[in-house]
Coordinates of C-alpha atoms and ligand atoms in Angstrom, one line a residue:
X1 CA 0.0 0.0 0.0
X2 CA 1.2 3.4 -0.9
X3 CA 0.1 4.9 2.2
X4 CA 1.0 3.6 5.9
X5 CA -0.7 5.2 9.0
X6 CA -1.3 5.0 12.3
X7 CA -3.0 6.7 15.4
X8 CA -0.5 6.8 18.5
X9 CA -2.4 7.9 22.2
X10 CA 1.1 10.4 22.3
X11 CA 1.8 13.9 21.9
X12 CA 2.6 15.4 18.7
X13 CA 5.9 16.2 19.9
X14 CA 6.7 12.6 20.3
X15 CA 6.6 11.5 17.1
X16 CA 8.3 11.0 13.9
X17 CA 7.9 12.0 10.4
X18 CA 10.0 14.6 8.2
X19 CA 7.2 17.3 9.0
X20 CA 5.1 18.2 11.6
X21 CA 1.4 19.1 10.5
X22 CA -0.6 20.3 12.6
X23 CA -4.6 21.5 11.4
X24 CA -5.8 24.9 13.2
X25 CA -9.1 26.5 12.8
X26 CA -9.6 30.1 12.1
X27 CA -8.4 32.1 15.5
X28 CA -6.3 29.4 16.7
X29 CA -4.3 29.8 19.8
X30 CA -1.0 28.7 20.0
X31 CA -0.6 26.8 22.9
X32 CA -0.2 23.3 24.2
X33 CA 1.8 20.9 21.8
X34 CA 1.9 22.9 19.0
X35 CA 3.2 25.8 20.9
X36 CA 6.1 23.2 21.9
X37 CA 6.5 21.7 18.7
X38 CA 6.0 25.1 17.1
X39 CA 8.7 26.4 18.7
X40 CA 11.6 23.4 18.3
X41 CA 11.4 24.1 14.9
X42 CA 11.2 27.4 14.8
X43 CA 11.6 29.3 18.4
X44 CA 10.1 32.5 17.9
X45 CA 7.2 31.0 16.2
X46 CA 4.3 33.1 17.6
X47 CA 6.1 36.1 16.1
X48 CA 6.3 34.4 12.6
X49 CA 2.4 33.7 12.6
X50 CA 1.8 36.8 13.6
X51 CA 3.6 38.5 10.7
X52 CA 2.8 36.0 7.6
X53 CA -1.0 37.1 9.1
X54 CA -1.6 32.9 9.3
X55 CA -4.6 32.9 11.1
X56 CA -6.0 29.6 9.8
X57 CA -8.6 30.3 7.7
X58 CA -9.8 27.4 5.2
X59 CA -7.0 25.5 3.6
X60 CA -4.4 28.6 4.6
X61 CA -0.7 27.1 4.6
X62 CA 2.2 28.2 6.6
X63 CA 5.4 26.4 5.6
X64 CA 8.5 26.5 8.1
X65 CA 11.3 25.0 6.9
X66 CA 13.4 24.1 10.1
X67 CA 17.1 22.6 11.1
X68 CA 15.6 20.1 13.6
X69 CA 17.2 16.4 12.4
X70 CA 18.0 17.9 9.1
X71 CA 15.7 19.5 7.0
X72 CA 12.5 19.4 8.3
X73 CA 9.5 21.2 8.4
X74 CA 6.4 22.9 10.6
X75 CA 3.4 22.9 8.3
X76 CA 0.1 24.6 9.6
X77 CA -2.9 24.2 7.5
X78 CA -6.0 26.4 8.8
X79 CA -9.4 24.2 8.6
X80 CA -11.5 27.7 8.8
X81 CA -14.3 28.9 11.2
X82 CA -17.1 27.2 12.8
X83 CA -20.6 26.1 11.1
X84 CA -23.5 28.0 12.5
X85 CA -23.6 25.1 14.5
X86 CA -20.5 25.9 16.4
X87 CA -18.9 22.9 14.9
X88 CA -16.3 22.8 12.3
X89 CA -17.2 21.7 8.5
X90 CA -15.9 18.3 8.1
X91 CA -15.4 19.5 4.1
X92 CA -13.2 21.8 5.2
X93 CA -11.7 19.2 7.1
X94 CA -11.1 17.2 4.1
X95 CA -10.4 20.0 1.5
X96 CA -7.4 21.0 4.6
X97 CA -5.7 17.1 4.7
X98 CA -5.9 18.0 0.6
X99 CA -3.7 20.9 0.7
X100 CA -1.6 19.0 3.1
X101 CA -0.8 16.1 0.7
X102 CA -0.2 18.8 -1.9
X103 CA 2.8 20.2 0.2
X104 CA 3.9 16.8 0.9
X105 CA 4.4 15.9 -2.8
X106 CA 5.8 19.6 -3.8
X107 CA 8.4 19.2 -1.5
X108 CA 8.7 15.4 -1.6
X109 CA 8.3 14.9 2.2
X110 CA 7.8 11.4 2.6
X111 CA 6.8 11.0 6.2
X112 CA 5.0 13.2 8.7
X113 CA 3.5 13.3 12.2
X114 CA -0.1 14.9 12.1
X115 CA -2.3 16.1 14.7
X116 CA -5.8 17.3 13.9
X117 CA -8.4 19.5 15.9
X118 CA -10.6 17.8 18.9
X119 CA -13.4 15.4 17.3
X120 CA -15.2 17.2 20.0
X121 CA -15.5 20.4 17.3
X122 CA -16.7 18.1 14.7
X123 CA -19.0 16.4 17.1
X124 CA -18.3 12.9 15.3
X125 CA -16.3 9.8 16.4
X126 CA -12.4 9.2 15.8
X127 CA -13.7 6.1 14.0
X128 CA -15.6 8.6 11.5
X129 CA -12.7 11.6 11.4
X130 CA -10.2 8.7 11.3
X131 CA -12.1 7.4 7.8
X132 CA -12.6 10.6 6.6
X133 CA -8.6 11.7 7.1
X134 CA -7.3 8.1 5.7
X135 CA -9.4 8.3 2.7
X136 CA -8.6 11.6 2.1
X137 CA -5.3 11.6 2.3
X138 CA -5.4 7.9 -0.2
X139 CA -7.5 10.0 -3.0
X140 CA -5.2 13.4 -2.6
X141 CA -2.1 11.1 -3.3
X142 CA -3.4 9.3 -6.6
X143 CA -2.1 10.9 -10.0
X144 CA -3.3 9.2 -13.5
X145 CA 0.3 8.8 -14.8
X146 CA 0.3 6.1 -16.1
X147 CA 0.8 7.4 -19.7
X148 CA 3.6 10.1 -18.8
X149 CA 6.6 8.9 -19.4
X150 CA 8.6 11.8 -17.6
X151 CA 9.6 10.7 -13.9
X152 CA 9.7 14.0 -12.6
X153 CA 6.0 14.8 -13.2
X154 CA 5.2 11.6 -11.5
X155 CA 4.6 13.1 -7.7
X156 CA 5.5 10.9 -5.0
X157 CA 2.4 8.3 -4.0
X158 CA 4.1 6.7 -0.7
X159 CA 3.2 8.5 2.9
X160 CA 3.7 7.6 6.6
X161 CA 1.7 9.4 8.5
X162 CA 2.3 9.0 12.5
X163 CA -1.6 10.7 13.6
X164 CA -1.2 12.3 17.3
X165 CA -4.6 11.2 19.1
X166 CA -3.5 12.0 22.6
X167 CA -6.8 12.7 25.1
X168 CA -9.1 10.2 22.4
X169 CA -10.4 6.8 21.3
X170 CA -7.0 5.7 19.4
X171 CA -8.5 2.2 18.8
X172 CA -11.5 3.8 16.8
X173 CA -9.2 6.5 14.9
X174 CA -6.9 3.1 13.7
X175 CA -10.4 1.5 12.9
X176 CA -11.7 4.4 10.8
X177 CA -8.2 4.8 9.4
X178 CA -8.1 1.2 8.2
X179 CA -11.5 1.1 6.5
X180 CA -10.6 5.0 5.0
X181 CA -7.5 3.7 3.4
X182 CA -9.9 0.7 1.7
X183 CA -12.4 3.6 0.7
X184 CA -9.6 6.0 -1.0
X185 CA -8.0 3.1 -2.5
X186 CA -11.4 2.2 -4.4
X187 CA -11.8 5.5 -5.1
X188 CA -8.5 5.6 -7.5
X189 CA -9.1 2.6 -8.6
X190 CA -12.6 3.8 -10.0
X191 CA -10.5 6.9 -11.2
X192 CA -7.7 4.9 -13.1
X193 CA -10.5 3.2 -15.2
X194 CA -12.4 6.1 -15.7
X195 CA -8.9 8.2 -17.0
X196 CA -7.8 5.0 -18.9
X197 CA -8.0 6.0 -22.6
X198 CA -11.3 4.4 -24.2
X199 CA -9.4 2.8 -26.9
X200 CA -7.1 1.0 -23.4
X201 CA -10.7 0.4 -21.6
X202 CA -13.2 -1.4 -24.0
X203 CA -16.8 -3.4 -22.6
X204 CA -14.4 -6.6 -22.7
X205 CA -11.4 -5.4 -21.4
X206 CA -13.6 -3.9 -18.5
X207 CA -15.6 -6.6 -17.7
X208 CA -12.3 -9.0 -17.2
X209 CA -11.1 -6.5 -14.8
X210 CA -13.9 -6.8 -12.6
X211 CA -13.8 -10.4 -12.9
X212 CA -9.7 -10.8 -12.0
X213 CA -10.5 -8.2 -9.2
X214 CA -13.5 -10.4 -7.6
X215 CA -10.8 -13.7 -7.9
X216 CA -10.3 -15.2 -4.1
X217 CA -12.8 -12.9 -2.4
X218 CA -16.3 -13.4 -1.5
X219 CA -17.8 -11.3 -4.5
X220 CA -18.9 -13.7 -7.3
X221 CA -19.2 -12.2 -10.7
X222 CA -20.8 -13.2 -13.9
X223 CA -20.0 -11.6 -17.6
X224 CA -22.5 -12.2 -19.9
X225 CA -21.5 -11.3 -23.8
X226 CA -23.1 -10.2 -26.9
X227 CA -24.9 -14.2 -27.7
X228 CA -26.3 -14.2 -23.8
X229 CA -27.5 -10.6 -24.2
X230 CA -29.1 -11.1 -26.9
X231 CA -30.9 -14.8 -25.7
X232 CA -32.1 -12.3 -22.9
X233 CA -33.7 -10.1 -24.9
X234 CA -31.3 -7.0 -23.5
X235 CA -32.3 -5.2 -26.9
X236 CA -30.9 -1.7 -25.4
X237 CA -27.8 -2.9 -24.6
X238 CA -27.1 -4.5 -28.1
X239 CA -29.0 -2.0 -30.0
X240 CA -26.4 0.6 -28.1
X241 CA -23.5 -1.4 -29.1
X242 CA -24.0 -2.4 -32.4
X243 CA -22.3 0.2 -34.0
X244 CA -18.8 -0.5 -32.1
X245 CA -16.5 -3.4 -33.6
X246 CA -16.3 -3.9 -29.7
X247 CA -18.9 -6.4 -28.5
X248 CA -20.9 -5.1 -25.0
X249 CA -20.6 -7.3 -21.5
X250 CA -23.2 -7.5 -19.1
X251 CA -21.3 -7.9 -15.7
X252 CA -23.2 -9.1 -12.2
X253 CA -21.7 -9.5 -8.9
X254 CA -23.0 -11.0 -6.0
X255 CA -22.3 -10.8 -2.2
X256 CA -24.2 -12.3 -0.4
X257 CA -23.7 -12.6 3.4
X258 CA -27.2 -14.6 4.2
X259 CA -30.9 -15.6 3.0
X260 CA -32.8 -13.2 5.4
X261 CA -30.3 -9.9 5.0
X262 CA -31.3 -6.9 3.4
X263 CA -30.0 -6.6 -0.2
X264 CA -29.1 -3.4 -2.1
X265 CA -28.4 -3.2 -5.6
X266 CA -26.4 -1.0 -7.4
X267 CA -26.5 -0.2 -11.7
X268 CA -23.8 1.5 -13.0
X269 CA -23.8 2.9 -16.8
X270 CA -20.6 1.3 -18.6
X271 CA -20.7 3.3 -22.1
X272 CA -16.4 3.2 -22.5
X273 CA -16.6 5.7 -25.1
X274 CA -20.0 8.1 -25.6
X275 CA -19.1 9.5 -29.4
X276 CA -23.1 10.4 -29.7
X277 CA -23.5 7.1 -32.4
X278 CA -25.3 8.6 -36.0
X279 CA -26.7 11.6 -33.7
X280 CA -22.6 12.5 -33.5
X281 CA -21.9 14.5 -30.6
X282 CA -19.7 18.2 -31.6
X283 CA -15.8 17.7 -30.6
X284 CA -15.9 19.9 -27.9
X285 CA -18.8 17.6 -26.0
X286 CA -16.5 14.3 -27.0
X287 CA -13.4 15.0 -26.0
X288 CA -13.9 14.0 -22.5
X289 CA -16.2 11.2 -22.9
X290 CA -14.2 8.4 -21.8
X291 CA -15.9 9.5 -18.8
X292 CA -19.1 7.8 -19.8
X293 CA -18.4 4.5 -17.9
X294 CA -18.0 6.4 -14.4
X295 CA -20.9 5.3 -12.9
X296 CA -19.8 1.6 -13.8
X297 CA -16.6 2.2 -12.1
X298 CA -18.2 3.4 -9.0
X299 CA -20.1 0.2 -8.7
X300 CA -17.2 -2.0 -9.3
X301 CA -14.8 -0.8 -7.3
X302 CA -17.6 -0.1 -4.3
X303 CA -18.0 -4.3 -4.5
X304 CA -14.1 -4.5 -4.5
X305 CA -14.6 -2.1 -0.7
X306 CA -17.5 -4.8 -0.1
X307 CA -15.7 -8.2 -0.2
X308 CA -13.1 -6.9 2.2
X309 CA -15.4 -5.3 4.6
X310 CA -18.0 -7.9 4.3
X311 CA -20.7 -6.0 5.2
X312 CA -24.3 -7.4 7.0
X313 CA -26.1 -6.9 3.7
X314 CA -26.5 -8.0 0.4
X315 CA -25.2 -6.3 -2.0
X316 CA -26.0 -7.4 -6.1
X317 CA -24.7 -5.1 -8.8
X318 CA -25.6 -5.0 -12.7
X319 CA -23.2 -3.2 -15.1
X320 CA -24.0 -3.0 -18.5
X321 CA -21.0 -2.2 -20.6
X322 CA -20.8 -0.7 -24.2
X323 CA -19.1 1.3 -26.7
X324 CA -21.8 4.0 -28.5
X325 CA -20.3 4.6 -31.9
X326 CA -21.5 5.6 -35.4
X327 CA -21.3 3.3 -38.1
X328 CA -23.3 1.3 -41.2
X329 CA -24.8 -1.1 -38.9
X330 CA -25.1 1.3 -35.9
X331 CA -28.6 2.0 -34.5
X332 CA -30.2 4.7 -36.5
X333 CA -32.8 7.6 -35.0
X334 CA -36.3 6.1 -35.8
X335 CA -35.0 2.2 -34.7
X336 CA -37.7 0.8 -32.4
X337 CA -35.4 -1.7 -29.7
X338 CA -36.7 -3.8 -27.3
X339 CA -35.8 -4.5 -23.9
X340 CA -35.7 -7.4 -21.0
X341 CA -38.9 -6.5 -19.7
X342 CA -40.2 -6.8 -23.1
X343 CA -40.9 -2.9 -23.2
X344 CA -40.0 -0.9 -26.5
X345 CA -38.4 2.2 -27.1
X346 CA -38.3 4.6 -30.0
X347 CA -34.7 5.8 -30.4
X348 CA -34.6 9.4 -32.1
X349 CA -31.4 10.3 -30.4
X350 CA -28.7 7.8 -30.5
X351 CA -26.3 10.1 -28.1
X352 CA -29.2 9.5 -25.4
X353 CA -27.6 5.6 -25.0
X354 CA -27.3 5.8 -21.2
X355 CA -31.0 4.9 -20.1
X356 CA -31.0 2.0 -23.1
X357 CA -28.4 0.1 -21.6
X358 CA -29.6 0.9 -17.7
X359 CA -33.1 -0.2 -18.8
X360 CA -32.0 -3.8 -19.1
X361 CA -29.7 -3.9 -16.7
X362 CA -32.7 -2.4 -14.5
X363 CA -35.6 -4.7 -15.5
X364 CA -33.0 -7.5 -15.1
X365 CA -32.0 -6.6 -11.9
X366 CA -35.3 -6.0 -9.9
X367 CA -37.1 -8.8 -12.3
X368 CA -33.8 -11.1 -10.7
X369 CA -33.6 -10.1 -7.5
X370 CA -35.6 -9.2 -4.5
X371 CA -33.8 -5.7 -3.0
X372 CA -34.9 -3.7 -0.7
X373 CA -33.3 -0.7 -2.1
X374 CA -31.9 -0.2 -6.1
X375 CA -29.6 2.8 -6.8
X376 CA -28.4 3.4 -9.9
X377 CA -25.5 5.8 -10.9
X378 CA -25.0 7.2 -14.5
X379 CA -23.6 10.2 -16.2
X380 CA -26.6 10.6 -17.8
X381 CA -27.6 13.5 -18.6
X382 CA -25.9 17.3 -19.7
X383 CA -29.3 19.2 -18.0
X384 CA -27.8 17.7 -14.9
X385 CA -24.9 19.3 -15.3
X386 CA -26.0 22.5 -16.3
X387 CA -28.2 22.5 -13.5
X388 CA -26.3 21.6 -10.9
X389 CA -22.4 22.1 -12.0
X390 CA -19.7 19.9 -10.7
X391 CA -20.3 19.9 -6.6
X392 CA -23.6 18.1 -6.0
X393 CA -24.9 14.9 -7.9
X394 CA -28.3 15.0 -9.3
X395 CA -30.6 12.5 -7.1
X396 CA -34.3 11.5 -8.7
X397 CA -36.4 9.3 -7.3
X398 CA -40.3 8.4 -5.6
X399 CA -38.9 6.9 -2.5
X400 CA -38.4 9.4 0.1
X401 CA -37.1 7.6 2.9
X402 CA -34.5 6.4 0.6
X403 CA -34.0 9.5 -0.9
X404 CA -33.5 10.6 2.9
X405 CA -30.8 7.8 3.6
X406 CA -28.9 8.3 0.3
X407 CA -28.9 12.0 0.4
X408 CA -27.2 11.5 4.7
X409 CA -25.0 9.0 3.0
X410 CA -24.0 12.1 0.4
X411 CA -23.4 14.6 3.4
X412 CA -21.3 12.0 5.6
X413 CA -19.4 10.7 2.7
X414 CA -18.4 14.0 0.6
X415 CA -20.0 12.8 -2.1
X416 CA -23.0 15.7 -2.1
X417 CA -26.1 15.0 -3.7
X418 CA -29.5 17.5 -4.5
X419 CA -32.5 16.4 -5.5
X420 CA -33.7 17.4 -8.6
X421 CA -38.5 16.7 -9.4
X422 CA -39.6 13.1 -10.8
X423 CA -43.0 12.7 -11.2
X424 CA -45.6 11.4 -13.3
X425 CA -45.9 14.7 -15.9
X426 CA -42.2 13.8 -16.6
X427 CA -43.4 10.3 -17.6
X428 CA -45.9 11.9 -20.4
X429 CA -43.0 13.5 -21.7
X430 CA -41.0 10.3 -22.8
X431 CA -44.3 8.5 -24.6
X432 CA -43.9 7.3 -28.3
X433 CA -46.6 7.6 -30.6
X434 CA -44.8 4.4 -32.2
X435 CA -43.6 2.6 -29.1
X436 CA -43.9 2.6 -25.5
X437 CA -41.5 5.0 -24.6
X438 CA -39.2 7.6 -26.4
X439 CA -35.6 7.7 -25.5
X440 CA -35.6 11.7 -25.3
X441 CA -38.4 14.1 -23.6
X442 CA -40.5 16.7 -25.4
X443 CA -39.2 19.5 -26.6
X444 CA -41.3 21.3 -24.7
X445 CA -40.9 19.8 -21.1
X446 CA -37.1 20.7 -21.4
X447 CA -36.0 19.2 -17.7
X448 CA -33.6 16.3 -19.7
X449 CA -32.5 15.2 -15.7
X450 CA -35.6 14.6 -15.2
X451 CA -37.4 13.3 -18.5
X452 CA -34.5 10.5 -18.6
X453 CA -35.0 10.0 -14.7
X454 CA -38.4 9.3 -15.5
X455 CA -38.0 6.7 -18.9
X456 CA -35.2 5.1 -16.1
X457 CA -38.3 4.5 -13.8
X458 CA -40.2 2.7 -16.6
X459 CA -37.8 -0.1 -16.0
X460 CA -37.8 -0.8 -12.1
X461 CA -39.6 -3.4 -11.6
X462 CA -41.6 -5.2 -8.6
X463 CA -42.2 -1.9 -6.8
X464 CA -38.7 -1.6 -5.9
X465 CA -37.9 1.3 -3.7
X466 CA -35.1 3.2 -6.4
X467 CA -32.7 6.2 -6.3
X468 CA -30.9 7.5 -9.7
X469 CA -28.0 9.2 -9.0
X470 CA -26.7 11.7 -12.4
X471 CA -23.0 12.1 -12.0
X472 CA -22.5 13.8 -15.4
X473 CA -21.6 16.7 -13.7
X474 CA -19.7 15.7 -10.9
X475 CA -17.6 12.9 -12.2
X476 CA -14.9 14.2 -14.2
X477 CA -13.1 18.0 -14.3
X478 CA -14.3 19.1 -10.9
X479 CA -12.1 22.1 -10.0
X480 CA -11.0 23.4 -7.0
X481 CA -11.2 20.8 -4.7
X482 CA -7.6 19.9 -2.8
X483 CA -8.0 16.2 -3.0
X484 CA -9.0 16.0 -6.9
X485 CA -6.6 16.5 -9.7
X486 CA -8.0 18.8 -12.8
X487 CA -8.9 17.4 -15.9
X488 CA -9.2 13.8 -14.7
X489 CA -11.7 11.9 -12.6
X490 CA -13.1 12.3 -9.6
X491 CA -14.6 8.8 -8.7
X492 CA -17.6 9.9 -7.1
X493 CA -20.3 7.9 -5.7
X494 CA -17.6 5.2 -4.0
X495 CA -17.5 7.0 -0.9
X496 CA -21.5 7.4 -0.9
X497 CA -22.1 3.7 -1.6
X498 CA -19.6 2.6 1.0
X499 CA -21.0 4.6 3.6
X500 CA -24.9 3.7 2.6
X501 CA -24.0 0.0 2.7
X502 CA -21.8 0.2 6.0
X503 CA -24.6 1.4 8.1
X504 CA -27.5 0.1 6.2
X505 CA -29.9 -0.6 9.4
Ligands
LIG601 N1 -23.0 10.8 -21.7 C1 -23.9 11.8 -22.0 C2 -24.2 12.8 -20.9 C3 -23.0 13.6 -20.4 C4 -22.8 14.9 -20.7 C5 -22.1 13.0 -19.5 C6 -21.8 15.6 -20.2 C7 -21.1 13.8 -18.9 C8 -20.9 15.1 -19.3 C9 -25.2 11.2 -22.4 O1 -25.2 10.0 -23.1 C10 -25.8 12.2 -23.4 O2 -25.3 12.4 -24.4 N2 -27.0 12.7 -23.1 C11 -27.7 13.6 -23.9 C12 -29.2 13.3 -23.9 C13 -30.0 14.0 -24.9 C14 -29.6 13.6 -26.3 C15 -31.4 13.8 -24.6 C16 -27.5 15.0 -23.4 O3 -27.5 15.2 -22.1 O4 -27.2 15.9 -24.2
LIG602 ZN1 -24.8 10.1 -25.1
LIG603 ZN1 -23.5 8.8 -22.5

């Protein structure tokens, strides 16, 4: 593992790393241990705070370099003021370990001893800041660079990190810590896939991934391709991918801890490369969609978190996987396809592919399984975006306990979700004079979240209590957050799903 870390019951001053970081909110006082250890490095410290104005305000750095065994350093990152509340944000929190990391690798410090304000000001457990630090600090490490071949933009990925917990619950901040690190780690993992190169990441290629990663673990997983798709009758997922020379999986995983469990399912879209198909997408709206497979790669690497905290539910996931592409056999706008329910669809927009391939994979699902809660995850839509912009995920659904759960799940996580209206006039919208449904909404409803919310809901079957998540703004390019990198993806909706399964009552 890249990153090692541990919670000691001992003063900051007491241990070892080549920097000591210590988190201050905004109006700190300096005093206690990081008076002392402020001032071994550095022995007028109070006056050097006082005139580099550091007062700790969100994600503020101060940077002593100091003689102490070496070169070492004395980093203080502010974690800002109070919530209305009176606690501290735990974003801020997250967005401060960020910035930390991001003086780590600048300087290439590969070790340091941390200590982070009182859980008491978060009013949370040190098995929850614990978690929230470890994964942090996993996802703020992880650079896709794979495909640079110059070593000095490749910033160092290993860290020690010696956490001072003096005065609290060591045992739950090396519990939290140890789940976190699983949590960040899934979280790149969903990121590599997603920044893979479509051409490097096809349906296939994808779907033997998630079957190498479920090898020797208690996740078993099933790829279906193009001949048992189409004896199904999974007409959207074929009729998506028939324009690609690259045939389409179906991919299911199971864990299943016992008979009378709960069981929660998770869909995740799979298209490895969105091009539009004959309804071509403009350049500027294609360049980036390798990203069109993030929702699978949520749910994938979520079950990888699953089999090694073996959670008291079941959890059953259905990936569809395809490549949307233009070509003389590809689906054309008019084509009438047929799904596993035995619905039809009248496709007049080829580049609105996502809900074709979740509606099998949803009426497969809920027709297979009985779950007493179905999320799916997709970047679906660009009205989501538009609406919402990169910081919250779009969240649709009827069920509004679940939508309560999912959208606590969202605020404990970091993965922020808003609701956005699903209802039964969104439902007129997606009617086909020529089929059952229409893969795009009325002109005149506008709303595209929702009118493709609304033709996902047509294929949930057995009164299953659903949530869609839209991640088409919040997967990929989300700026000005510490622990992302720009331009590359985020792998959102692996924290949420981890933290919704983990205390799933
Ligand atoms: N994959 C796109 C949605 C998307 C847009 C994801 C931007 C990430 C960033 C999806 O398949 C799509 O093209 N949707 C269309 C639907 C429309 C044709 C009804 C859209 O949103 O424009
Ligand atoms: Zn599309
Ligand atoms: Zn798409």
């Amino acid at each position: 593992m890249a990153i090692t870390m541990k919670a000691f019951d001992v003063a900051l001053q007491d241990l070892d790393g080549k920097a000591h970081v210590v988190l201050v909110e905004d109006g700190f006082k300096l005093e206690g241990s990081l008076k002392e250890v402020g001032e071994r490095h550095f022995s007028n410290i109070a006056e050097l705070i006082q005139e580099q104005k550091f007062t700790g305000k969100q994600s503020e750095q101060l940077i002593v370099p100091s003689a102490l065994d070496g070169v070492s350093y004395f980093i203080m990152v502010g974690v800002g003021k109070p919530k209305k509340s009176g606690n501290l944000s735990i974003e801020g929190l997250r967005r401060a370990m960020g910035t930390v990391v991001r003086i780590l690798q600048a300087k290439s410090i590969p070790s340091m001893a941390l200590q982070l304000p009182a859980c008491s000001r978060y009013d949370k457990t040190g098995d929850y800041i614990g978690q929230q630090v470890a994964s942090i600090i996993a996802m703020a490490t992880y650079k896709f660079d794979s495909y640079i071949t110059e070593e000095s933009r490749h910033p160092e990925k290993t860290i020690e990190v010696n956490l001072s917990v003096k005065d609290e619950n060591q045992e739950a901040f090396n519990h939290g810590i140890e789940k976190g690190l699983e949590v960040g780690t899934a979280v790149n993992l969903a990121r590599q896939w997603v920044n893979t190169p479509p051409s490097d990441l096809t349906p296939a290629g994808f779907a033997e991934i998630a079957q190498d990663m479920t090898k020797d673990t208690d996740v078993k997983c099933t790829v279906f391709d193009d001949q048992k798709a189409k004896q199904l009758g999974m007409g959207g997922l074929l009729g998506v991918s028939r324009g690609s020379l690259e045939e389409c999986r179906f991919v299911l995983m199971e864990y299943k801890v016992s008979d009378d469990a709960p069981t929660i399912g998770l869909v995740g879209k799979g298209i490895t490369f969105d091009s539009g198909g004959l309804s071509l997408k403009p350049p500027a709206y294609m360049e980036t969609m390798k990203e069109d497979m993030s929702g699978a790669a949520a749910v994938i690497a979520t079950m990888k978190v699953v089999g090694k905290i073996k959670p008291n539910v079941n959890v059953i996931a259905a990936v569809p996987m395809a490549e949307n592409l233009p070509s003389g056999d590809a689906t054309k706008p008019g084509d009438i396809l047929k799904f596993y329910n035995g619905k039809t669809a009248e496709v007049k927009n080829t580049d609105a592919e996502g809900r074709l391939i979740l509606a099998d994979a949803l009426s497969y699902i809920t027709k297979n399984y009985k779950l007493d809660a179905l999320l799916d995850i997709a970047t679906l839509t660009g009205a989501c975006a538009y609406a919402l912009g990169p910081y919250f995920t779009g969240m649709m659904g009827f069920d509004e306990d679940l939508m309560d759960t999912v959208k606590q799940a969202g605020c404990n996580s970091g993965d922020k979700v808003w609701r956005l209206p699903l209802d039964s006039d969104y439902t007129a919208a997606i009617k086909s004079e020529v089929a059952d449904l229409c893969n795009i909404g009325k002109k005149s409803v506008q709303a595209g979240a929702s009118t493709a919310g609304a033709f996902l809901a047509a294929f949930v079957e057995n009164d299953t209590p659903w949530v869609h998540l839209d991640i088409a703004g919040t997967a990929f390019n989300v700026p000005g957050v510490s622990y992302y990198r720009p331009e590359t993806a985020t792998g959102v909706g692996v924290r949420l799903f981890v933290d919704l399964i983990d205390n799933w009552a």
